[in-house]
PDB file of C-alpha atoms and ligand atoms in Angstrom:
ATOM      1  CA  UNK A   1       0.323  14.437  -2.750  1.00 84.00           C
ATOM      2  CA  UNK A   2       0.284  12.816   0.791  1.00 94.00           C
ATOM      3  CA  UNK A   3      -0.676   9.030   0.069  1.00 98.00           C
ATOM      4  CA  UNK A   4      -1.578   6.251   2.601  1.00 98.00           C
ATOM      5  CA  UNK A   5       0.508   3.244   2.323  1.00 98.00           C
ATOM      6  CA  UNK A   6      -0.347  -0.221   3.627  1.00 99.00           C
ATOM      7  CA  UNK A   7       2.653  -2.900   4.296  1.00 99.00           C
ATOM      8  CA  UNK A   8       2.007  -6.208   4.271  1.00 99.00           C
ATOM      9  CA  UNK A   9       4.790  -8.038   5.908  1.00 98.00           C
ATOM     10  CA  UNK A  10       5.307 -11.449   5.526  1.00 98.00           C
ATOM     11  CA  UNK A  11       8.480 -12.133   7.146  1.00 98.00           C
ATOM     12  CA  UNK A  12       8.365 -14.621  10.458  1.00 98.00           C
ATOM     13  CA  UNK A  13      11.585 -12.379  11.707  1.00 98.00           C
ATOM     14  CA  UNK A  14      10.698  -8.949  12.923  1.00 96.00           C
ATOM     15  CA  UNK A  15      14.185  -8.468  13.086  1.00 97.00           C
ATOM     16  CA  UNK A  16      15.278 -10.060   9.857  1.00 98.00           C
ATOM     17  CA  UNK A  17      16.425  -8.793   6.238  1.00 98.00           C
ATOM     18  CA  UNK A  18      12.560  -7.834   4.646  1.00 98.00           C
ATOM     19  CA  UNK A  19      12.481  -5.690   8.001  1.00 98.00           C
ATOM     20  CA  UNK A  20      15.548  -3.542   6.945  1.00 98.00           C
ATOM     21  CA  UNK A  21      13.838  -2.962   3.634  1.00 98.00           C
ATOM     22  CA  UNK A  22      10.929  -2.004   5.549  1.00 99.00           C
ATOM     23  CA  UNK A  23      12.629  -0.047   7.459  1.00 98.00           C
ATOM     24  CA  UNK A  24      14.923   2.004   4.239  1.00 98.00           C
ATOM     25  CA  UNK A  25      11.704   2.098   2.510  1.00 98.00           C
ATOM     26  CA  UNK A  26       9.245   3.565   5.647  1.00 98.00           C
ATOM     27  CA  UNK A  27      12.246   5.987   6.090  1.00 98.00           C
ATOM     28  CA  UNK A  28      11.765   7.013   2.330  1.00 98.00           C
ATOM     29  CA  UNK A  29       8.234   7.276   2.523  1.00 98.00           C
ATOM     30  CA  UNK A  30       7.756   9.378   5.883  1.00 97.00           C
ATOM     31  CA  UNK A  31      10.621  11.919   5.287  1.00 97.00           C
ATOM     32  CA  UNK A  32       8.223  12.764   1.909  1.00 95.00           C
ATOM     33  CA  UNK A  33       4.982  13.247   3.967  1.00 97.00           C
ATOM     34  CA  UNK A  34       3.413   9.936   3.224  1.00 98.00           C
ATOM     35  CA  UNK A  35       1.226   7.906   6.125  1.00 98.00           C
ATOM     36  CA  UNK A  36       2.565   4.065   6.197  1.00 98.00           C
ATOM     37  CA  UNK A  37       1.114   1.625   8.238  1.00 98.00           C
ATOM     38  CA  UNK A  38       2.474  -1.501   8.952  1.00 98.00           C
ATOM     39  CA  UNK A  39       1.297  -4.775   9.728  1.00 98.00           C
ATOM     40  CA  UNK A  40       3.362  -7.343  11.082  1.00 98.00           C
ATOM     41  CA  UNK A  41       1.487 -10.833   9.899  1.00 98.00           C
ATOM     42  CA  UNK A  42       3.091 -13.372  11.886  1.00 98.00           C
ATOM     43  CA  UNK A  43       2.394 -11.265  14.858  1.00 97.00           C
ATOM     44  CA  UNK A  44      -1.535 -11.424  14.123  1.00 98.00           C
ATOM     45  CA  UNK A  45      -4.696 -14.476  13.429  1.00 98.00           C
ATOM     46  CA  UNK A  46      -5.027 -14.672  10.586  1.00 98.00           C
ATOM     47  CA  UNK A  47      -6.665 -17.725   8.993  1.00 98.00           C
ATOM     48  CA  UNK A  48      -6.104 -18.749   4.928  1.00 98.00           C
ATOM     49  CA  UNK A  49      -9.347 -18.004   2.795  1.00 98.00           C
ATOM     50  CA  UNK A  50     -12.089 -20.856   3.016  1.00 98.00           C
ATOM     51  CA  UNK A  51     -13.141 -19.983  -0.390  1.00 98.00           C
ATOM     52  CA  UNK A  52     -16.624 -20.149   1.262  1.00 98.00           C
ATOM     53  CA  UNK A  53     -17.547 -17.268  -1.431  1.00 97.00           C
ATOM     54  CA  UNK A  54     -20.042 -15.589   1.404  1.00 97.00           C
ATOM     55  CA  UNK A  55     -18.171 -12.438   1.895  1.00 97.00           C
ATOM     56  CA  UNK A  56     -19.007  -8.592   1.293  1.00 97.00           C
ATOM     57  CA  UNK A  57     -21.728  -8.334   3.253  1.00 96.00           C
ATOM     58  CA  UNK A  58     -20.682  -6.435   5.924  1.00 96.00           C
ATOM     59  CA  UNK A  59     -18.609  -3.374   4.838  1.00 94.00           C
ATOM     60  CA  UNK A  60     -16.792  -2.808   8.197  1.00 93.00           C
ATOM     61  CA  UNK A  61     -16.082  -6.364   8.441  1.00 97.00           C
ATOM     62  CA  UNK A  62     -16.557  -8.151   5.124  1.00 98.00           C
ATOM     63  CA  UNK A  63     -15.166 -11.482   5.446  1.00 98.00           C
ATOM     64  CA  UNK A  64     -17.201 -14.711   7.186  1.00 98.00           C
ATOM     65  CA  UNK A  65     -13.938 -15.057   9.270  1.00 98.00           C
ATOM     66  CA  UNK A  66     -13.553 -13.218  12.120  1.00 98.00           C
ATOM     67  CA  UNK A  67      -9.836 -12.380  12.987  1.00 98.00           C
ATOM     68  CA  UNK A  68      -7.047  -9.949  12.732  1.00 98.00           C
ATOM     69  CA  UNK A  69      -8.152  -9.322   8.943  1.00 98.00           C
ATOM     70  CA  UNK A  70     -10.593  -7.292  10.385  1.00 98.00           C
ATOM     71  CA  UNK A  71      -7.575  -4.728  11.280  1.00 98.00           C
ATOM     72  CA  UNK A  72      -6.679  -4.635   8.022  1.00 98.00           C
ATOM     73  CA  UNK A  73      -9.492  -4.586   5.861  1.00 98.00           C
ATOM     74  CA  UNK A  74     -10.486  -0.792   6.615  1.00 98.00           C
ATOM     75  CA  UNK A  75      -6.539   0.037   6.037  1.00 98.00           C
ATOM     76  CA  UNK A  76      -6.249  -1.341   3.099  1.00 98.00           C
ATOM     77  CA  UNK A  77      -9.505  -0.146   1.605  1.00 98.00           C
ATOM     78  CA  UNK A  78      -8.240   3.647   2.515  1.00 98.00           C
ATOM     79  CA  UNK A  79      -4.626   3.036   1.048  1.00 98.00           C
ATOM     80  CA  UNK A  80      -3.404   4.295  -1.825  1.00 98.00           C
ATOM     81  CA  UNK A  81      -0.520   2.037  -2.325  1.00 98.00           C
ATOM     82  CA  UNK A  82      -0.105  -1.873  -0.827  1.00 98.00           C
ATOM     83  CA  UNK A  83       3.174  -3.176  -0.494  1.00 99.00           C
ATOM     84  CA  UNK A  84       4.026  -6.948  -0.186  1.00 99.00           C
ATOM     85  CA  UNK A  85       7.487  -7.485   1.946  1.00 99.00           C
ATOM     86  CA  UNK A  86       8.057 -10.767   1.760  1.00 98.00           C
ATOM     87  CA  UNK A  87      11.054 -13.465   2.151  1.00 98.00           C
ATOM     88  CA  UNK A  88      11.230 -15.685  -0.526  1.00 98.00           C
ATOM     89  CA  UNK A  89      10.363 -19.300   0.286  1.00 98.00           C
ATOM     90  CA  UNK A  90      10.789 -21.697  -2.028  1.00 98.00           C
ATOM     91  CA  UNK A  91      10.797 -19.671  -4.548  1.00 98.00           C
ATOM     92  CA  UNK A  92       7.518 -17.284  -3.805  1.00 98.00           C
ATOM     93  CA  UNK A  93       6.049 -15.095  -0.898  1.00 98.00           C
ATOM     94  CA  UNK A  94       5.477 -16.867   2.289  1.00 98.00           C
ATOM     95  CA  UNK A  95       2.483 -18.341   3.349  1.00 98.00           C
ATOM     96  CA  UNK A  96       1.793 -15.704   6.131  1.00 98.00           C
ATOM     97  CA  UNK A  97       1.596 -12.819   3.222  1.00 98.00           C
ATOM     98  CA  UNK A  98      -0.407 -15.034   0.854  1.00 98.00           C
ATOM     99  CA  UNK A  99      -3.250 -15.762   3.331  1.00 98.00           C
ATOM    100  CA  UNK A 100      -3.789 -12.112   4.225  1.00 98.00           C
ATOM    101  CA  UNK A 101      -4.027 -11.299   0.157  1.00 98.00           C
ATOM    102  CA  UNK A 102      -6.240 -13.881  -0.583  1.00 98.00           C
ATOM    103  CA  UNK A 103      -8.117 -13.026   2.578  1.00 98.00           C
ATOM    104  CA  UNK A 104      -8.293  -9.244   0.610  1.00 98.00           C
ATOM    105  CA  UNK A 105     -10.727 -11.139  -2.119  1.00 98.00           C
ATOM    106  CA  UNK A 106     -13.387 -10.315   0.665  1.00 98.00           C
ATOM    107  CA  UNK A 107     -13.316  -6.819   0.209  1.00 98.00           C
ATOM    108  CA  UNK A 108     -13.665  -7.569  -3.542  1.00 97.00           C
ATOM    109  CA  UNK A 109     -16.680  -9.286  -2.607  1.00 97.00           C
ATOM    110  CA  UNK A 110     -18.657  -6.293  -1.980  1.00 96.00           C
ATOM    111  CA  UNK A 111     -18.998  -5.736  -5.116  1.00 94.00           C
ATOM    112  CA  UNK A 112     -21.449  -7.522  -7.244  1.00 89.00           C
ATOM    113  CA  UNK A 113     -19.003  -8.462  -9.929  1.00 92.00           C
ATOM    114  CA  UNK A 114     -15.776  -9.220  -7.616  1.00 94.00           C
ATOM    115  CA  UNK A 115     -13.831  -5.795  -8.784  1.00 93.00           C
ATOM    116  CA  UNK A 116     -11.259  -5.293  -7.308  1.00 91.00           C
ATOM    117  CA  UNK A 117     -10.301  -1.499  -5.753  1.00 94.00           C
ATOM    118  CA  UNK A 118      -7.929  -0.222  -7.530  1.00 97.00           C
ATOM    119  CA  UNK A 119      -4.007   0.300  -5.944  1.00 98.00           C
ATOM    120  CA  UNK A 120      -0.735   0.813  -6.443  1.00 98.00           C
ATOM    121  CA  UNK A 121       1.472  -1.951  -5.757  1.00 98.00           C
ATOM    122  CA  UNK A 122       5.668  -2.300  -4.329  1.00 98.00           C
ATOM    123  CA  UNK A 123       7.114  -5.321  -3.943  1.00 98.00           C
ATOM    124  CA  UNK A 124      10.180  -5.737  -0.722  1.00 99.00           C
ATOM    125  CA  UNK A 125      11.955  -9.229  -1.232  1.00 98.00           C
ATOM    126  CA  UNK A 126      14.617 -10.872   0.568  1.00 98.00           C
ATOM    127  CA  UNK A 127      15.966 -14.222  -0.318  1.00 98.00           C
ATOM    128  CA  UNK A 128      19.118 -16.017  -0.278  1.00 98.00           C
ATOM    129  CA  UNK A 129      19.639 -16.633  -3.647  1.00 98.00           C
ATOM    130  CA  UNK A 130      21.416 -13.667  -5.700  1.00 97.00           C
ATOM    131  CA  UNK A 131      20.908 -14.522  -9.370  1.00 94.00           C
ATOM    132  CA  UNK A 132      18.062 -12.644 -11.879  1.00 88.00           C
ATOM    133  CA  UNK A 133      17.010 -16.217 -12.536  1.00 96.00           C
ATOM    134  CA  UNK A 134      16.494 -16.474  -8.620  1.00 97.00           C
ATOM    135  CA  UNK A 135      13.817 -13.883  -8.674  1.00 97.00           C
ATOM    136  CA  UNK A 136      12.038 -14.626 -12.036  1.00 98.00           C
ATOM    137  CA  UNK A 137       9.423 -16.668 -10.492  1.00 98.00           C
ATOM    138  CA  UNK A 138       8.330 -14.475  -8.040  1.00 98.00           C
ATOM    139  CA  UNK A 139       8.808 -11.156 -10.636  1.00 98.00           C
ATOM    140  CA  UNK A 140       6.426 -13.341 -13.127  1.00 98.00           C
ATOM    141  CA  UNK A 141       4.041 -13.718  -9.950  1.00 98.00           C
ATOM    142  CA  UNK A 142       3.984 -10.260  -9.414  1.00 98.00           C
ATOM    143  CA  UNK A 143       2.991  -8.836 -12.681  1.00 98.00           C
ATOM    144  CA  UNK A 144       0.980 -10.788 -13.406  1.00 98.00           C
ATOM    145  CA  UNK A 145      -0.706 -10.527 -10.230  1.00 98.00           C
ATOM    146  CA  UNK A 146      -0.603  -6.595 -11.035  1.00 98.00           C
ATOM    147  CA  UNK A 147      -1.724  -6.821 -14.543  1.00 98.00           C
ATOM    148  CA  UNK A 148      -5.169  -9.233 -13.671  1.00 97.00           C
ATOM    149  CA  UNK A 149      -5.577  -6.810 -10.772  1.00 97.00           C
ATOM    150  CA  UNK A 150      -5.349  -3.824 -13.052  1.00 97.00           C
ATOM    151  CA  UNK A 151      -2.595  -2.377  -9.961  1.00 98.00           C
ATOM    152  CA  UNK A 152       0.016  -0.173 -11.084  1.00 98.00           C
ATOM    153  CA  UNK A 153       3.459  -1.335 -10.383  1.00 98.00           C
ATOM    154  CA  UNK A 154       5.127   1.465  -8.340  1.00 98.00           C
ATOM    155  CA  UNK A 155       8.434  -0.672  -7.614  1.00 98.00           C
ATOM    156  CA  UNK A 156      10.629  -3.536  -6.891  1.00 98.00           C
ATOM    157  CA  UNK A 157      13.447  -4.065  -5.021  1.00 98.00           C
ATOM    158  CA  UNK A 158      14.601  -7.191  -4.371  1.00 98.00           C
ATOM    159  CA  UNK A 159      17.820  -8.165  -2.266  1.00 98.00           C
ATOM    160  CA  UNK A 160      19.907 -10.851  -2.802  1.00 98.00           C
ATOM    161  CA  UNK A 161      22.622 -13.096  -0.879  1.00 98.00           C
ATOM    162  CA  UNK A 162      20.967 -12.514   2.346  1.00 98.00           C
ATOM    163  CA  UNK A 163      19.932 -15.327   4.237  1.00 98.00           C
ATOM    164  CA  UNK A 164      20.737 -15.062   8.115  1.00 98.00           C
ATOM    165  CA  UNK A 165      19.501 -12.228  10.604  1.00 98.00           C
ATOM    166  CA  UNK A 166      21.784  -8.543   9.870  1.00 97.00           C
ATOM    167  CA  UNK A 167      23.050 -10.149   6.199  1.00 98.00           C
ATOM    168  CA  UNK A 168      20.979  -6.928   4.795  1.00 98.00           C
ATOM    169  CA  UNK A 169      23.244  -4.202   6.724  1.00 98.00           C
ATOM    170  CA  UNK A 170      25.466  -2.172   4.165  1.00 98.00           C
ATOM    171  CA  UNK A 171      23.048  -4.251   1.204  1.00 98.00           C
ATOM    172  CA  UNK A 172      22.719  -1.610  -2.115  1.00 98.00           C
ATOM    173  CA  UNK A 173      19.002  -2.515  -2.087  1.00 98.00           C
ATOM    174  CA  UNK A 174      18.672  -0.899   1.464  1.00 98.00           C
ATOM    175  CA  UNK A 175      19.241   2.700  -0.513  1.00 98.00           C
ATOM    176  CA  UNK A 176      17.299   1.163  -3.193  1.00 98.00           C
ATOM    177  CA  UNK A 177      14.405   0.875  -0.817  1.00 98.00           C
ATOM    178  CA  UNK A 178      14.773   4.398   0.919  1.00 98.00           C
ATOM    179  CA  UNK A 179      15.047   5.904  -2.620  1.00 98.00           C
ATOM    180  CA  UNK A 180      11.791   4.369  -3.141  1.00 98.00           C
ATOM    181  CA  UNK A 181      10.422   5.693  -0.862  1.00 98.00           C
ATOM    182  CA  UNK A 182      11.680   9.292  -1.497  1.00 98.00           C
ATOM    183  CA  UNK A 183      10.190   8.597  -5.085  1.00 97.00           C
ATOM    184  CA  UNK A 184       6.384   8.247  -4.255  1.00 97.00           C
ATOM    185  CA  UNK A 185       4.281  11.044  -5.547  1.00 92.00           C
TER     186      UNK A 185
HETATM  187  C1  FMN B 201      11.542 -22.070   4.459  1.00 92.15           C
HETATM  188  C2  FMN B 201      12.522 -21.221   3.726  1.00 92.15           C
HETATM  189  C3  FMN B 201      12.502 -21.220   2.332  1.00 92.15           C
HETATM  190  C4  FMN B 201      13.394 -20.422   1.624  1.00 92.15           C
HETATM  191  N1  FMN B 201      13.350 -20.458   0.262  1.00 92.15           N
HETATM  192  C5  FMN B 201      14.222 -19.697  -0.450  1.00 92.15           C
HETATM  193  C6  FMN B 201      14.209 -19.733  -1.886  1.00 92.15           C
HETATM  194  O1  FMN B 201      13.391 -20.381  -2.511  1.00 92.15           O
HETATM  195  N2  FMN B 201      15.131 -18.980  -2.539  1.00 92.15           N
HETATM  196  C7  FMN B 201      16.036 -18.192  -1.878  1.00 92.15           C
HETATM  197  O2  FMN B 201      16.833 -17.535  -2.544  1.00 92.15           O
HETATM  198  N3  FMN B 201      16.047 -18.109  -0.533  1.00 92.15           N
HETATM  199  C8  FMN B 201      15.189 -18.861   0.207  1.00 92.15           C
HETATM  200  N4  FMN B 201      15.188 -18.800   1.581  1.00 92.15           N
HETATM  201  C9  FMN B 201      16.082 -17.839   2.270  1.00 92.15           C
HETATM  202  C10 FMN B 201      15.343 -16.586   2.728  1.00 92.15           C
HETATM  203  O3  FMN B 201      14.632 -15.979   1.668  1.00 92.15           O
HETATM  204  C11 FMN B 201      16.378 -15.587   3.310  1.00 92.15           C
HETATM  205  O4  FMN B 201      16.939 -16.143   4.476  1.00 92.15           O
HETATM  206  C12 FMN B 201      15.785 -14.223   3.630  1.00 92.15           C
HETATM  207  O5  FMN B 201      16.850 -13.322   3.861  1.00 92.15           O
HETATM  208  C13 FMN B 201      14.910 -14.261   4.872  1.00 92.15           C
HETATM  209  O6  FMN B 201      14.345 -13.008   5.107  1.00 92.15           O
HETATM  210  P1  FMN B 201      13.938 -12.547   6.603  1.00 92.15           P
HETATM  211  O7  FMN B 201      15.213 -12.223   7.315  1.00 92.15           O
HETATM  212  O8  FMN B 201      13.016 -11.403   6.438  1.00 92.15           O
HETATM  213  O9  FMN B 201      13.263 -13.714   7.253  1.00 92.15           O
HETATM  214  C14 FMN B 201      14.321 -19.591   2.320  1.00 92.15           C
HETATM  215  C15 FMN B 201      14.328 -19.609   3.727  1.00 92.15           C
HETATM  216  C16 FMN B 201      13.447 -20.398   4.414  1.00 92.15           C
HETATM  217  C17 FMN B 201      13.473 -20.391   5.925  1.00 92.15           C
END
């Protein structure tokens, strides 16, 4: 089945290691018929949630803010699968990809009792570090994120021992990425 895919990408490099997972991954994805859209975050205005809890009213545009959200909001309401490409920083996802997903509560806000669409879910993370104790924060974060949200965890990859620009080329998670990709059905 064709499925649309949403990327969320946190990284401030456009250039940098997350983008060469996005990159194995979108490969992946498209050679198996799947849409993927991508949006760039640090590239767009996008302004952290005010918690103002006055959302939902509008569908096309359901959030009191008015910025770049409003790009995603219909994309990410249509998609099938939301992935969160991220660089670690200090020890999480970076601030640009947590302001769009709390932004997100706004389409949840539609609904009278704050439920949530349902998705499936890929995490993409670079970080320096290259240890499975490294990542455990940010694994914890994620399923639990995924099990509150009632998302189905379609995959992980996370690469290691990259930290400047180009560190990712020849990386095993690069394949692990593509073959990601490949996998969705
Ligand atoms: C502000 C900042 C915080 C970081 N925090 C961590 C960290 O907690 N753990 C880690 O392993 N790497 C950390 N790193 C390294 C990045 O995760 C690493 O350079 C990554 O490859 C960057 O991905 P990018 O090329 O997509 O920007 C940090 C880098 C920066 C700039």
């Amino acid at each position: 089945m064709n499925k649309k895919i949403i990327i969320l990408n946190g990284s401030p490099r456009l250039k940098g290691n997350t983008a060469g997972l996005i990159d194995a991954f979108v490969q992946g994805a498209e050679q198996t018929g799947h849409t993927v859209k991508t949006f760039n975050l640090q590239k767009m205005n996008i302004h952290p949630c005010l918690g103002c809890l006055g959302g939902g009213k509008n569908p096309d545009s359901p959030c009191t803010q008015k910025d770049d959200m409003d790009q995603i909001y219909p994309v990410y309401e249509e998609a099938d699968i939301v992935v969160l490409a991220s660089p670690m920083y200090y020890w999480s996802i970076t601030a640009q990809l947590k302001a769009a997903f709390d932004r997100l509560f706004a389409v949840a806000e539609k609904d009278g009792d704050y439920r949530n669409q349902k998705k499936e879910c890929i995490m993409l993370m670079a970080a320096e570090g290259d240890t499975r104790d490294n990542f455990e924060p940010v694994e914890h974060y994620y399923h639990a994120l995924l099990k509150h949200l009632e998302w189905k965890n379609a995959g992980e990859v996370y690469a290691g021992g990259v930290m400047k620009i180009g560190d990712i080329k020849g990386h095993p998670a690069l394949d692990e990425a593509r073959q990601l990709g490949l996998s969705i059905q």
